[in-house]
Amino acid sequence: MTLAPVETLLPHEAPMLLLDEALAADADSARAAVTPAPDHLFATADGIPVHVGIELMAQTCGLWAGAQASREGGPVRLGYLLGTRRFTAKTDWFRLGERLEISARLVFRDQGMGVFDCRIEDAAGEVLAEAQLSVYQPDTEEEGRS
């Protein structure tokens, strides 16, 4: 399946849309990519701090949800990051200009709650960061505001 542009699968706008490209999404997983540039929202002279990887992972989970909604003919809806477990990183910074691939694999889903195993790899396939994310997507936008 050819994916829609990332900006149509996530309810984010610049500058908080941190992913460049939706690579894949199926019933159990999603993959995305980003090449941090000097004008990236979180860029410093050293690169992008590795903890920003948690948001990259969360947006990849959101991309999965957006692709599911698109496939089912529904609207792309807002979701929430509830927590992060077992975050590990092999670096302190993501280098500017280095393509990163982010993956999210669904572990559990029930009544809007989801758990994903996520990772960020460099172009050589080396895992730079990993975490398990807990997310929530309300059934409606109104429910998410209450």
Tab-separated table of C-alpha atoms in Angstrom:
chain	number	residue	atom	x	y	z
A	1	MET	CA	0.000	0.000	0.000
A	2	THR	CA	1.325	3.430	-0.926
A	3	LEU	CA	1.049	5.733	2.059
A	4	ALA	CA	-0.298	9.230	1.962
A	5	PRO	CA	2.096	12.070	2.799
A	6	VAL	CA	2.999	12.146	6.473
A	7	GLU	CA	1.268	15.522	6.986
A	8	THR	CA	-2.078	13.931	6.043
A	9	LEU	CA	-1.647	11.023	8.484
A	10	LEU	CA	-0.820	13.089	11.571
A	11	PRO	CA	-2.852	15.902	13.148
A	12	HIS	CA	0.324	17.987	13.555
A	13	GLU	CA	1.435	21.173	11.867
A	14	ALA	CA	4.861	22.737	11.473
A	15	PRO	CA	6.968	23.165	13.447
A	16	MET	CA	5.760	20.190	15.543
A	17	LEU	CA	5.453	17.812	12.600
A	18	LEU	CA	8.841	16.185	13.141
A	19	LEU	CA	8.703	13.317	10.623
A	20	ASP	CA	9.662	13.784	6.971
A	21	GLU	CA	8.270	10.638	5.427
A	22	ALA	CA	5.834	7.791	6.066
A	23	LEU	CA	7.615	4.631	4.917
A	24	ALA	CA	5.165	1.857	5.789
A	25	ALA	CA	2.133	1.002	7.875
A	26	ASP	CA	0.258	-2.246	8.243
A	27	ALA	CA	-2.040	-3.804	10.837
A	28	ASP	CA	0.754	-4.175	13.400
A	29	SER	CA	3.448	-1.594	12.704
A	30	ALA	CA	4.584	1.634	11.103
A	31	ARG	CA	7.872	3.044	9.880
A	32	ALA	CA	8.835	6.653	9.262
A	33	ALA	CA	11.955	8.643	8.452
A	34	VAL	CA	13.463	12.006	9.238
A	35	THR	CA	16.710	13.692	8.286
A	36	PRO	CA	17.291	16.402	10.904
A	37	ALA	CA	18.349	19.695	9.330
A	38	PRO	CA	19.875	22.765	10.992
A	39	ASP	CA	16.449	24.456	10.932
A	40	HIS	CA	14.798	21.559	12.820
A	41	LEU	CA	12.768	22.770	15.792
A	42	PHE	CA	15.095	21.052	18.287
A	43	ALA	CA	18.414	21.468	16.440
A	44	THR	CA	21.494	22.716	18.267
A	45	ALA	CA	25.114	22.933	17.175
A	46	ASP	CA	25.523	19.349	18.461
A	47	GLY	CA	22.485	17.944	16.632
A	48	ILE	CA	19.099	16.863	17.980
A	49	PRO	CA	19.061	15.731	21.644
A	50	VAL	CA	18.338	12.013	21.842
A	51	HIS	CA	15.363	12.539	24.179
A	52	VAL	CA	13.529	14.159	21.224
A	53	GLY	CA	13.498	10.603	19.918
A	54	ILE	CA	10.576	9.913	22.254
A	55	GLU	CA	8.460	12.379	20.254
A	56	LEU	CA	9.700	10.884	16.981
A	57	MET	CA	8.540	7.498	18.253
A	58	ALA	CA	5.205	8.931	19.428
A	59	GLN	CA	4.592	10.530	16.043
A	60	THR	CA	5.339	7.182	14.378
A	61	CYS	CA	2.677	5.607	16.614
A	62	GLY	CA	0.369	8.422	15.500
A	63	LEU	CA	1.272	7.720	11.887
A	64	TRP	CA	0.180	4.113	12.441
A	65	ALA	CA	-3.168	5.320	13.836
A	66	GLY	CA	-3.584	7.806	10.977
A	67	ALA	CA	-2.908	5.096	8.393
A	68	GLN	CA	-5.457	2.811	10.091
A	69	ALA	CA	-8.064	5.592	10.092
A	70	SER	CA	-7.338	6.381	6.445
A	71	ARG	CA	-7.644	2.714	5.478
A	72	GLU	CA	-11.008	2.519	7.291
A	73	GLY	CA	-12.275	5.786	5.769
A	74	GLY	CA	-12.295	7.659	9.072
A	75	PRO	CA	-10.733	10.946	10.127
A	76	VAL	CA	-7.193	11.307	11.437
A	77	ARG	CA	-7.591	12.081	15.146
A	78	LEU	CA	-5.446	13.416	17.929
A	79	GLY	CA	-3.749	10.958	20.267
A	80	TYR	CA	-1.817	11.323	23.509
A	81	LEU	CA	1.487	9.967	24.756
A	82	LEU	CA	0.812	8.608	28.239
A	83	GLY	CA	4.173	7.209	29.159
A	84	THR	CA	7.530	5.829	28.165
A	85	ARG	CA	9.146	2.692	29.553
A	86	ARG	CA	12.637	1.274	29.135
A	87	PHE	CA	14.027	4.185	27.119
A	88	THR	CA	17.615	3.378	26.182
A	89	ALA	CA	19.954	5.291	23.919
A	90	LYS	CA	23.403	4.593	22.495
A	91	THR	CA	24.044	8.257	21.752
A	92	ASP	CA	23.317	11.646	23.279
A	93	TRP	CA	22.614	13.352	19.950
A	94	PHE	CA	21.145	12.561	16.541
A	95	ARG	CA	23.495	14.080	13.971
A	96	LEU	CA	22.217	16.744	11.605
A	97	GLY	CA	21.928	15.459	8.035
A	98	GLU	CA	21.821	11.790	9.123
A	99	ARG	CA	18.692	9.947	8.004
A	100	LEU	CA	16.907	8.207	10.852
A	101	GLU	CA	14.299	5.473	10.501
A	102	ILE	CA	11.756	5.139	13.268
A	103	SER	CA	9.655	2.024	13.777
A	104	ALA	CA	6.683	1.334	16.025
A	105	ARG	CA	5.309	-2.190	16.526
A	106	LEU	CA	1.930	-2.644	18.200
A	107	VAL	CA	2.103	-4.808	21.329
A	108	PHE	CA	-1.343	-4.162	22.833
A	109	ARG	CA	-4.503	-2.272	21.879
A	110	ASP	CA	-7.813	-2.007	23.719
A	111	GLN	CA	-10.466	0.744	23.914
A	112	GLY	CA	-8.211	3.531	22.683
A	113	MET	CA	-5.183	2.436	24.714
A	114	GLY	CA	-2.121	1.162	22.910
A	115	VAL	CA	1.386	0.006	23.684
A	116	PHE	CA	4.135	0.086	21.053
A	117	ASP	CA	7.712	-1.152	20.988
A	118	CYS	CA	9.674	1.559	19.201
A	119	ARG	CA	13.195	2.050	17.903
A	120	ILE	CA	15.267	4.563	16.000
A	121	GLU	CA	17.983	3.337	13.646
A	122	ASP	CA	20.618	5.117	11.603
A	123	ALA	CA	21.154	4.521	7.876
A	124	ALA	CA	23.419	1.543	8.629
A	125	GLY	CA	20.681	-0.116	10.692
A	126	GLU	CA	22.329	0.518	14.058
A	127	VAL	CA	19.770	0.979	16.828
A	128	LEU	CA	20.337	4.410	18.368
A	129	ALA	CA	17.360	4.474	20.764
A	130	GLU	CA	14.574	2.159	21.930
A	131	ALA	CA	11.532	2.501	24.159
A	132	GLN	CA	8.086	1.175	24.844
A	133	LEU	CA	5.388	3.854	24.541
A	134	SER	CA	1.897	3.858	26.035
A	135	VAL	CA	-0.557	5.947	24.045
A	136	TYR	CA	-4.247	6.836	24.139
A	137	GLN	CA	-6.585	7.941	21.381
A	138	PRO	CA	-10.095	8.931	22.446
A	139	ASP	CA	-13.012	7.791	20.309
A	140	THR	CA	-13.871	11.418	19.523
A	141	GLU	CA	-12.139	14.791	19.666
A	142	GLU	CA	-14.703	15.929	22.251
A	143	GLU	CA	-13.856	13.013	24.537
A	144	GLY	CA	-10.189	14.014	24.404
A	145	ARG	CA	-11.028	17.547	25.610
A	146	SER	CA	-13.076	16.579	28.660
